């Protein structure tokens, strides 16, 4: 059984990962092999363990030691478990723990772009999406709606930031993703790199000459990369100009656009799943 350690010293170095090291420092860009992340809640931690991530330690609210954390602790009997009451942990971390449990984990090496693209039919590319909530929500939709992999430009928020992991409900551990390396370049030669793998590229953008997202030509593409842009400004003009298609989601009631996470869910549902019925044939009971 795991060793249960009562927290008595807020400044114990083993608690730095939860209390004093920023997420940017945990990421450790200069030595990524030493990088870590924080997974929050039993379900998310379970998905990370199932995906092969190695835990460093657990931080558990005392009342959850048996009920929700027990099974995870039994899976990791050699991993230390630090515990205290709710108020103490909130003071230590600066936020309220979701379902009473955090886990510090080692990062794994990211797959290459080639590994993501090789056997994929539908991928998503995120261009400079900086909000971790949006990144987490997009990853969750991608996993749920049959996207084969996700590529992120280097300016995107990292999918293993605590907030992104939490919003994704741990699906960041279930769908292949990677960050485009500097040498790939974006949008060029990145777009050409995708074409070398047989992908046609579709920029989601509100342009007058855009195709509607339900245009049959899009679903007929054997391999399609959906390009989603940053919050507010959307995709760069050079990205739109370099794509094979420009695609829009028709709007009603004078609304000009959707949040990027909401737009991704619509696009994935329409273009990445099995063939859809036409809307006129769908009955709602």
Tab-separated table of C-alpha atoms in Angstrom:
chain	number	residue	atom	x	y	z
A	1	UNK	CA	0.000	0.000	0.000
A	2	UNK	CA	1.187	3.520	-0.726
A	3	UNK	CA	2.853	5.535	2.019
A	4	UNK	CA	0.413	8.140	3.423
A	5	UNK	CA	2.258	11.294	4.496
A	6	UNK	CA	0.520	13.947	6.592
A	7	UNK	CA	1.403	17.462	5.426
A	8	UNK	CA	3.009	19.367	8.284
A	9	UNK	CA	5.365	21.701	6.437
A	10	UNK	CA	4.032	23.796	3.540
A	11	UNK	CA	7.595	24.431	2.400
A	12	UNK	CA	8.711	20.819	2.143
A	13	UNK	CA	10.518	20.543	-1.223
A	14	UNK	CA	8.460	17.530	-2.296
A	15	UNK	CA	5.397	19.804	-2.321
A	16	UNK	CA	6.985	22.401	-4.632
A	17	UNK	CA	5.418	20.740	-7.670
A	18	UNK	CA	1.941	21.519	-6.291
A	19	UNK	CA	2.564	24.886	-4.665
A	20	UNK	CA	5.567	26.803	-5.989
A	21	UNK	CA	6.555	25.618	-9.470
A	22	UNK	CA	4.704	27.302	-12.329
A	23	UNK	CA	3.248	25.334	-15.197
A	24	UNK	CA	5.809	26.890	-17.509
A	25	UNK	CA	8.582	25.608	-15.250
A	26	UNK	CA	6.965	22.176	-15.083
A	27	UNK	CA	6.907	22.082	-18.881
A	28	UNK	CA	10.715	22.535	-18.868
A	29	UNK	CA	11.167	23.428	-22.555
A	30	UNK	CA	14.976	23.304	-22.273
A	31	UNK	CA	14.996	19.750	-20.887
A	32	UNK	CA	11.628	18.272	-21.925
A	33	UNK	CA	12.663	14.802	-20.780
A	34	UNK	CA	12.508	16.187	-17.214
A	35	UNK	CA	9.116	17.837	-17.702
A	36	UNK	CA	6.099	17.139	-15.510
A	37	UNK	CA	2.413	18.020	-15.376
A	38	UNK	CA	-0.434	17.968	-12.856
A	39	UNK	CA	-3.478	15.750	-13.423
A	40	UNK	CA	-6.593	16.632	-11.424
A	41	UNK	CA	-9.453	14.353	-10.303
A	42	UNK	CA	-9.560	10.540	-10.095
A	43	UNK	CA	-11.046	10.026	-13.588
A	44	UNK	CA	-8.387	12.165	-15.272
A	45	UNK	CA	-5.573	10.523	-13.294
A	46	UNK	CA	-6.923	7.092	-14.206
A	47	UNK	CA	-6.854	7.962	-17.922
A	48	UNK	CA	-3.280	9.221	-17.620
A	49	UNK	CA	-2.201	5.995	-15.904
A	50	UNK	CA	-3.989	3.934	-18.559
A	51	UNK	CA	-2.036	5.852	-21.214
A	52	UNK	CA	1.263	4.924	-19.576
A	53	UNK	CA	2.197	8.152	-17.805
A	54	UNK	CA	4.338	7.626	-14.684
A	55	UNK	CA	3.240	9.297	-11.433
A	56	UNK	CA	5.634	11.176	-9.132
A	57	UNK	CA	3.295	11.671	-6.165
A	58	UNK	CA	-0.336	12.136	-5.176
A	59	UNK	CA	-1.922	15.005	-3.246
A	60	UNK	CA	-5.214	13.858	-1.719
A	61	UNK	CA	-7.813	15.454	0.505
A	62	UNK	CA	-8.048	13.324	3.624
A	63	UNK	CA	-11.713	12.387	3.250
A	64	UNK	CA	-11.077	10.932	-0.226
A	65	UNK	CA	-8.193	8.661	0.742
A	66	UNK	CA	-10.304	5.504	0.686
A	67	UNK	CA	-13.374	6.274	-1.340
A	68	UNK	CA	-12.071	7.827	-4.598
A	69	UNK	CA	-8.315	7.660	-4.370
A	70	UNK	CA	-7.975	4.155	-2.992
A	71	UNK	CA	-8.021	2.254	-6.277
A	72	UNK	CA	-5.499	4.586	-7.899
A	73	UNK	CA	-3.213	4.329	-4.891
A	74	UNK	CA	-3.416	0.537	-5.092
A	75	UNK	CA	-2.304	0.747	-8.723
A	76	UNK	CA	0.759	2.763	-7.630
A	77	UNK	CA	1.806	1.256	-4.270
A	78	UNK	CA	5.305	2.771	-4.338
A	79	UNK	CA	4.190	6.358	-4.967
A	80	UNK	CA	4.009	8.739	-1.960
A	81	UNK	CA	0.619	10.188	-1.053
A	82	UNK	CA	0.539	13.588	0.677
A	83	UNK	CA	-2.655	14.398	2.518
A	84	UNK	CA	-4.398	17.036	4.626
A	85	UNK	CA	-7.874	18.497	5.093
A	86	UNK	CA	-9.613	20.565	2.417
A	87	UNK	CA	-8.736	23.991	3.821
A	88	UNK	CA	-5.067	23.097	4.138
A	89	UNK	CA	-4.819	21.830	0.575
A	90	UNK	CA	-6.658	24.865	-0.793
A	91	UNK	CA	-4.213	27.126	1.030
A	92	UNK	CA	-1.269	25.102	-0.264
A	93	UNK	CA	-2.266	24.959	-3.945
A	94	UNK	CA	-4.216	28.226	-4.240
A	95	UNK	CA	-7.303	26.532	-5.695
A	96	UNK	CA	-9.968	24.009	-4.719
A	97	UNK	CA	-9.122	20.471	-5.784
A	98	UNK	CA	-11.602	18.811	-8.125
A	99	UNK	CA	-12.881	15.708	-6.314
A	100	UNK	CA	-10.061	15.989	-3.851
A	101	UNK	CA	-7.066	14.680	-5.767
A	102	UNK	CA	-4.018	15.800	-7.748
A	103	UNK	CA	-1.206	13.749	-9.226
A	104	UNK	CA	2.187	14.991	-10.407
A	105	UNK	CA	3.327	12.978	-13.412
A	106	UNK	CA	6.288	12.719	-15.763
A	107	UNK	CA	5.732	13.815	-19.333
A	108	UNK	CA	6.345	11.377	-22.172
A	109	UNK	CA	8.235	12.147	-25.394
A	110	UNK	CA	5.881	13.574	-28.004
A	111	UNK	CA	5.294	11.629	-31.207
A	112	UNK	CA	6.614	13.088	-34.451
A	113	UNK	CA	4.372	14.852	-36.960
A	114	UNK	CA	5.047	11.926	-39.294
A	115	UNK	CA	3.720	9.456	-36.700
A	116	UNK	CA	0.549	11.523	-36.269
A	117	UNK	CA	-0.091	11.885	-39.995
A	118	UNK	CA	1.019	8.548	-41.421
A	119	UNK	CA	-2.219	6.561	-41.044
A	120	UNK	CA	-4.646	9.388	-40.290
A	121	UNK	CA	-7.631	10.415	-42.437
A	122	UNK	CA	-8.763	13.414	-40.413
A	123	UNK	CA	-6.519	15.665	-38.358
A	124	UNK	CA	-6.970	19.029	-36.676
A	125	UNK	CA	-4.320	21.754	-36.685
A	126	UNK	CA	-4.535	24.465	-34.025
A	127	UNK	CA	-2.897	27.751	-34.968
A	128	UNK	CA	-1.917	29.855	-31.935
A	129	UNK	CA	-4.869	28.835	-29.735
A	130	UNK	CA	-3.614	30.305	-26.471
A	131	UNK	CA	-6.423	29.648	-24.002
A	132	UNK	CA	-5.920	26.311	-22.186
A	133	UNK	CA	-9.684	25.975	-21.694
A	134	UNK	CA	-10.192	26.111	-25.464
A	135	UNK	CA	-7.339	23.688	-26.109
A	136	UNK	CA	-8.808	21.228	-23.594
A	137	UNK	CA	-12.310	21.527	-25.059
A	138	UNK	CA	-11.006	21.036	-28.620
A	139	UNK	CA	-9.067	17.942	-27.566
A	140	UNK	CA	-12.170	16.488	-25.936
A	141	UNK	CA	-14.261	17.080	-29.065
A	142	UNK	CA	-11.502	15.672	-31.267
A	143	UNK	CA	-11.333	12.481	-29.206
A	144	UNK	CA	-15.116	12.105	-29.117
A	145	UNK	CA	-15.810	12.898	-32.771
A	146	UNK	CA	-13.358	10.654	-34.585
A	147	UNK	CA	-10.394	12.947	-35.246
A	148	UNK	CA	-7.267	10.833	-35.725
A	149	UNK	CA	-4.748	13.322	-34.360
A	150	UNK	CA	-4.089	16.949	-33.426
A	151	UNK	CA	-1.145	19.171	-34.374
A	152	UNK	CA	-0.468	22.415	-32.491
A	153	UNK	CA	1.687	25.369	-33.497
A	154	UNK	CA	4.326	26.339	-30.956
A	155	UNK	CA	2.374	29.394	-29.737
A	156	UNK	CA	-0.576	27.240	-28.614
A	157	UNK	CA	-1.259	26.581	-24.958
A	158	UNK	CA	0.192	23.207	-24.024
A	159	UNK	CA	-2.429	20.414	-23.806
A	160	UNK	CA	-0.801	19.172	-20.582
A	161	UNK	CA	-1.413	22.366	-18.656
A	162	UNK	CA	-3.610	21.504	-15.666
A	163	UNK	CA	-6.579	23.527	-16.899
A	164	UNK	CA	-6.450	21.997	-20.395
A	165	UNK	CA	-6.248	18.477	-18.980
A	166	UNK	CA	-9.135	19.141	-16.617
A	167	UNK	CA	-11.418	20.626	-19.300
A	168	UNK	CA	-10.593	17.750	-21.637
A	169	UNK	CA	-11.575	15.256	-18.907
A	170	UNK	CA	-8.319	13.445	-19.592
A	171	UNK	CA	-8.992	12.875	-23.294
A	172	UNK	CA	-5.608	14.554	-23.985
A	173	UNK	CA	-4.255	11.135	-22.989
A	174	UNK	CA	-6.500	9.301	-25.451
A	175	UNK	CA	-5.916	11.084	-28.763
A	176	UNK	CA	-2.527	11.385	-30.504
A	177	UNK	CA	-1.167	14.942	-30.589
A	178	UNK	CA	2.097	16.766	-30.973
A	179	UNK	CA	3.562	20.249	-31.306
A	180	UNK	CA	4.924	21.299	-34.682
A	181	UNK	CA	8.710	21.588	-34.427
A	182	UNK	CA	10.421	24.862	-35.251
A	183	UNK	CA	12.041	23.412	-38.353
A	184	UNK	CA	8.636	22.521	-39.821
A	185	UNK	CA	7.545	26.166	-39.900
A	186	UNK	CA	3.956	27.423	-40.078
A	187	UNK	CA	2.065	28.069	-42.250
A	188	UNK	CA	4.904	27.382	-44.679
A	189	UNK	CA	6.339	24.843	-45.207
A	190	UNK	CA	3.928	23.209	-42.705
A	191	UNK	CA	1.009	23.187	-45.148
A	192	UNK	CA	3.207	21.642	-47.827
A	193	UNK	CA	4.353	19.040	-45.303
A	194	UNK	CA	0.704	18.024	-44.760
A	195	UNK	CA	0.155	17.758	-48.512
A	196	UNK	CA	3.147	15.441	-48.742
A	197	UNK	CA	1.155	13.045	-46.543
A	198	UNK	CA	-1.816	13.297	-48.916
A	199	UNK	CA	-3.883	15.801	-46.915
A	200	UNK	CA	-6.046	18.476	-48.418
A	201	UNK	CA	-6.263	21.452	-46.081
A	202	UNK	CA	-9.407	23.294	-44.973
A	203	UNK	CA	-9.171	26.641	-43.181
A	204	UNK	CA	-12.136	27.467	-40.958
A	205	UNK	CA	-12.619	31.167	-41.652
A	206	UNK	CA	-15.415	33.633	-42.331
A	207	UNK	CA	-14.648	34.665	-45.890
A	208	UNK	CA	-17.141	35.560	-48.599
A	209	UNK	CA	-15.880	32.813	-50.896
A	210	UNK	CA	-15.906	30.112	-48.192
A	211	UNK	CA	-17.601	26.780	-48.740
A	212	UNK	CA	-20.379	25.850	-46.352
A	213	UNK	CA	-19.234	23.156	-43.934
A	214	UNK	CA	-21.874	20.770	-45.292
A	215	UNK	CA	-20.537	21.010	-48.870
A	216	UNK	CA	-20.293	17.410	-50.177
A	217	UNK	CA	-16.820	18.034	-51.627
A	218	UNK	CA	-15.346	18.188	-48.120
A	219	UNK	CA	-16.648	14.802	-47.010
A	220	UNK	CA	-15.427	13.217	-50.237
A	221	UNK	CA	-11.809	14.064	-49.417
A	222	UNK	CA	-9.932	10.930	-48.421
A	223	UNK	CA	-7.565	12.854	-46.123
A	224	UNK	CA	-8.494	16.246	-44.706
A	225	UNK	CA	-6.717	18.565	-42.267
A	226	UNK	CA	-8.987	21.064	-40.496
A	227	UNK	CA	-7.136	24.271	-39.566
A	228	UNK	CA	-8.499	26.269	-36.605
A	229	UNK	CA	-7.272	29.732	-35.642
A	230	UNK	CA	-6.572	31.734	-32.553
A	231	UNK	CA	-9.247	33.313	-30.378
A	232	UNK	CA	-10.361	36.709	-31.640
A	233	UNK	CA	-8.295	37.126	-34.810
A	234	UNK	CA	-8.837	33.676	-36.282
A	235	UNK	CA	-6.425	32.273	-38.844
A	236	UNK	CA	-3.572	34.282	-40.323
A	237	UNK	CA	-4.153	35.551	-43.873
A	238	UNK	CA	-1.161	33.540	-45.101
A	239	UNK	CA	-2.679	30.355	-43.673
A	240	UNK	CA	-6.036	30.960	-45.346
A	241	UNK	CA	-4.368	31.759	-48.665
A	242	UNK	CA	-2.279	28.583	-48.475
A	243	UNK	CA	-5.157	26.164	-47.807
A	244	UNK	CA	-7.043	24.177	-50.427
A	245	UNK	CA	-10.425	25.121	-48.995
A	246	UNK	CA	-11.822	27.929	-46.902
A	247	UNK	CA	-14.800	26.680	-44.899
A	248	UNK	CA	-17.440	28.450	-42.827
A	249	UNK	CA	-20.233	27.403	-40.502
A	250	UNK	CA	-23.435	29.204	-41.565
A	251	UNK	CA	-24.729	31.519	-38.837
A	252	UNK	CA	-28.204	32.763	-37.892
A	253	UNK	CA	-29.684	35.705	-35.951
A	254	UNK	CA	-26.858	38.029	-36.929
A	255	UNK	CA	-24.212	36.030	-35.033
A	256	UNK	CA	-20.888	36.419	-36.825
A	257	UNK	CA	-18.865	33.537	-35.361
A	258	UNK	CA	-18.526	30.802	-32.761
A	259	UNK	CA	-15.892	30.340	-30.095
A	260	UNK	CA	-13.071	28.232	-31.550
A	261	UNK	CA	-13.860	25.288	-29.267
A	262	UNK	CA	-17.547	25.322	-30.271
A	263	UNK	CA	-16.635	25.692	-33.945
A	264	UNK	CA	-14.269	22.727	-33.689
A	265	UNK	CA	-17.030	20.486	-32.341
A	266	UNK	CA	-19.351	21.400	-35.220
A	267	UNK	CA	-16.600	20.855	-37.779
A	268	UNK	CA	-15.495	17.533	-36.311
A	269	UNK	CA	-19.047	16.225	-36.135
A	270	UNK	CA	-19.753	17.201	-39.726
A	271	UNK	CA	-16.501	16.156	-41.367
A	272	UNK	CA	-14.811	13.472	-39.266
A	273	UNK	CA	-17.493	10.972	-38.361
A	274	UNK	CA	-19.456	8.463	-40.441
A	275	UNK	CA	-21.698	9.758	-43.203
A	276	UNK	CA	-24.405	12.061	-41.877
A	277	UNK	CA	-28.062	12.084	-42.685
A	278	UNK	CA	-29.257	15.277	-44.263
A	279	UNK	CA	-30.800	17.538	-41.665
A	280	UNK	CA	-34.278	17.226	-43.203
A	281	UNK	CA	-34.174	13.468	-42.529
A	282	UNK	CA	-33.318	13.787	-38.846
A	283	UNK	CA	-36.260	13.421	-36.478
A	284	UNK	CA	-36.196	14.722	-32.932
A	285	UNK	CA	-38.497	12.916	-30.529
